[in-house]
Amino acid sequence: MLTVHYLEKSRAHRIVWLLEELGLDYRVETYRRGSDYRAPDSLKKVHPLGKSPVLEDNGLVVAESGAILEYLLETYGEGRFKPTGGTPEWVRYLYWLHAAEGSAMPPLVMRLVFASIPKRVPFFIRPVAKMISKGAISSFIDPQLRMQIDYWSRELARGGWFAGDHFTAADIAMSYPVEAALSRLPEAKAKPQLLAFSEAIKARPAYRRAEAKVGDAAGVPS
Ligand SMILES: N[C@@H](CCC(=O)N[C@@H](CS)C(=O)NCC(=O)O)C(=O)O
């Protein structure tokens, strides 16, 4: 039996979505975030880092979104949702499958952390904390993110999907950064390609089934 360890409002949505695209049977174990937005300690019993997603497949434990997506395609994909090896589309697919966590998510997480700092410090240092947080976001993080969303938009303009003309697991990987950017960065909403991508993924029946399966645990932190 396949089990997805699913932290609410997290990257784990991508795994449930791929399982739905593949038409596999699976169960979802849902974890709630604490008031500090962290995962509960019980996730550390599943994997030492206590992060989500984690996939269990008959006793085998696989962590890290990209590794789980690759594992599922390799084990159950029968060639679906990835371009033929050695083609230019396959090279783009590899890039986006890994860029999602390697390049896209770090500044988005950094933005969320810096934006939350003023709320977490004693009130008398809040004005200074606000200044530092705003400074880091406007001088370092947002310029990086703007560069990224420009690049994502240009790539999507080539064929509608990240690896070209066809939907692949690279689109599943990039869905989380795209949705996070749309909810955290006002400039992202001005990018027609990102809005079209967001609409196109949500129109997929498997995406909607994945949302229905996890109920109120779906979504991204904003
Ligand atoms: N690169 C990892 C990131 C895992 C990760 O940071 N997951 C977040 C959920 S979006 C998490 O578990 N956060 C809770 C915590 O760190 O306590 C992956 O893609 O699997």
Coordinates of C-alpha atoms and ligand atoms in Angstrom, one line a residue, residues 7 10-11 14 33 37-39 50-53 64-65 101 176, ligand 1:
L7 CA 1.5 18.2 6.0
S10 CA 2.4 22.0 1.8
R11 CA 4.4 20.7 -1.1
R14 CA 2.1 17.4 -5.7
R33 CA 0.9 22.5 11.4
Y37 CA 3.7 26.7 11.2
R38 CA 6.2 23.8 11.8
A39 CA 5.3 20.2 11.3
G50 CA 10.4 15.5 9.9
K51 CA 9.4 17.2 6.7
S52 CA 6.6 16.6 4.2
P53 CA 6.1 15.0 1.8
E64 CA 12.1 14.8 -0.9
S65 CA 9.5 15.9 -3.5
E101 CA 13.1 22.7 -5.1
Y176 CA 4.0 24.6 -5.9
Ligands
LIG1 N1 12.9 20.1 -0.4 C1 12.0 19.4 0.5 C2 11.4 20.4 1.4 C3 10.5 19.7 2.5 C4 9.8 20.8 3.3 O1 10.5 21.8 3.8 N2 8.5 20.7 3.6 C5 7.8 21.6 4.4 C6 6.4 21.6 3.9 S1 6.0 22.6 2.5 C7 7.8 21.2 5.8 O2 7.7 20.0 6.1 N3 7.8 22.1 6.7 C8 7.5 21.9 8.1 C9 8.7 22.1 9.0 O3 9.8 22.3 8.5 O4 8.6 21.9 10.2 C10 11.0 18.6 -0.4 O5 10.6 19.1 -1.4 O6 10.5 17.5 0.0

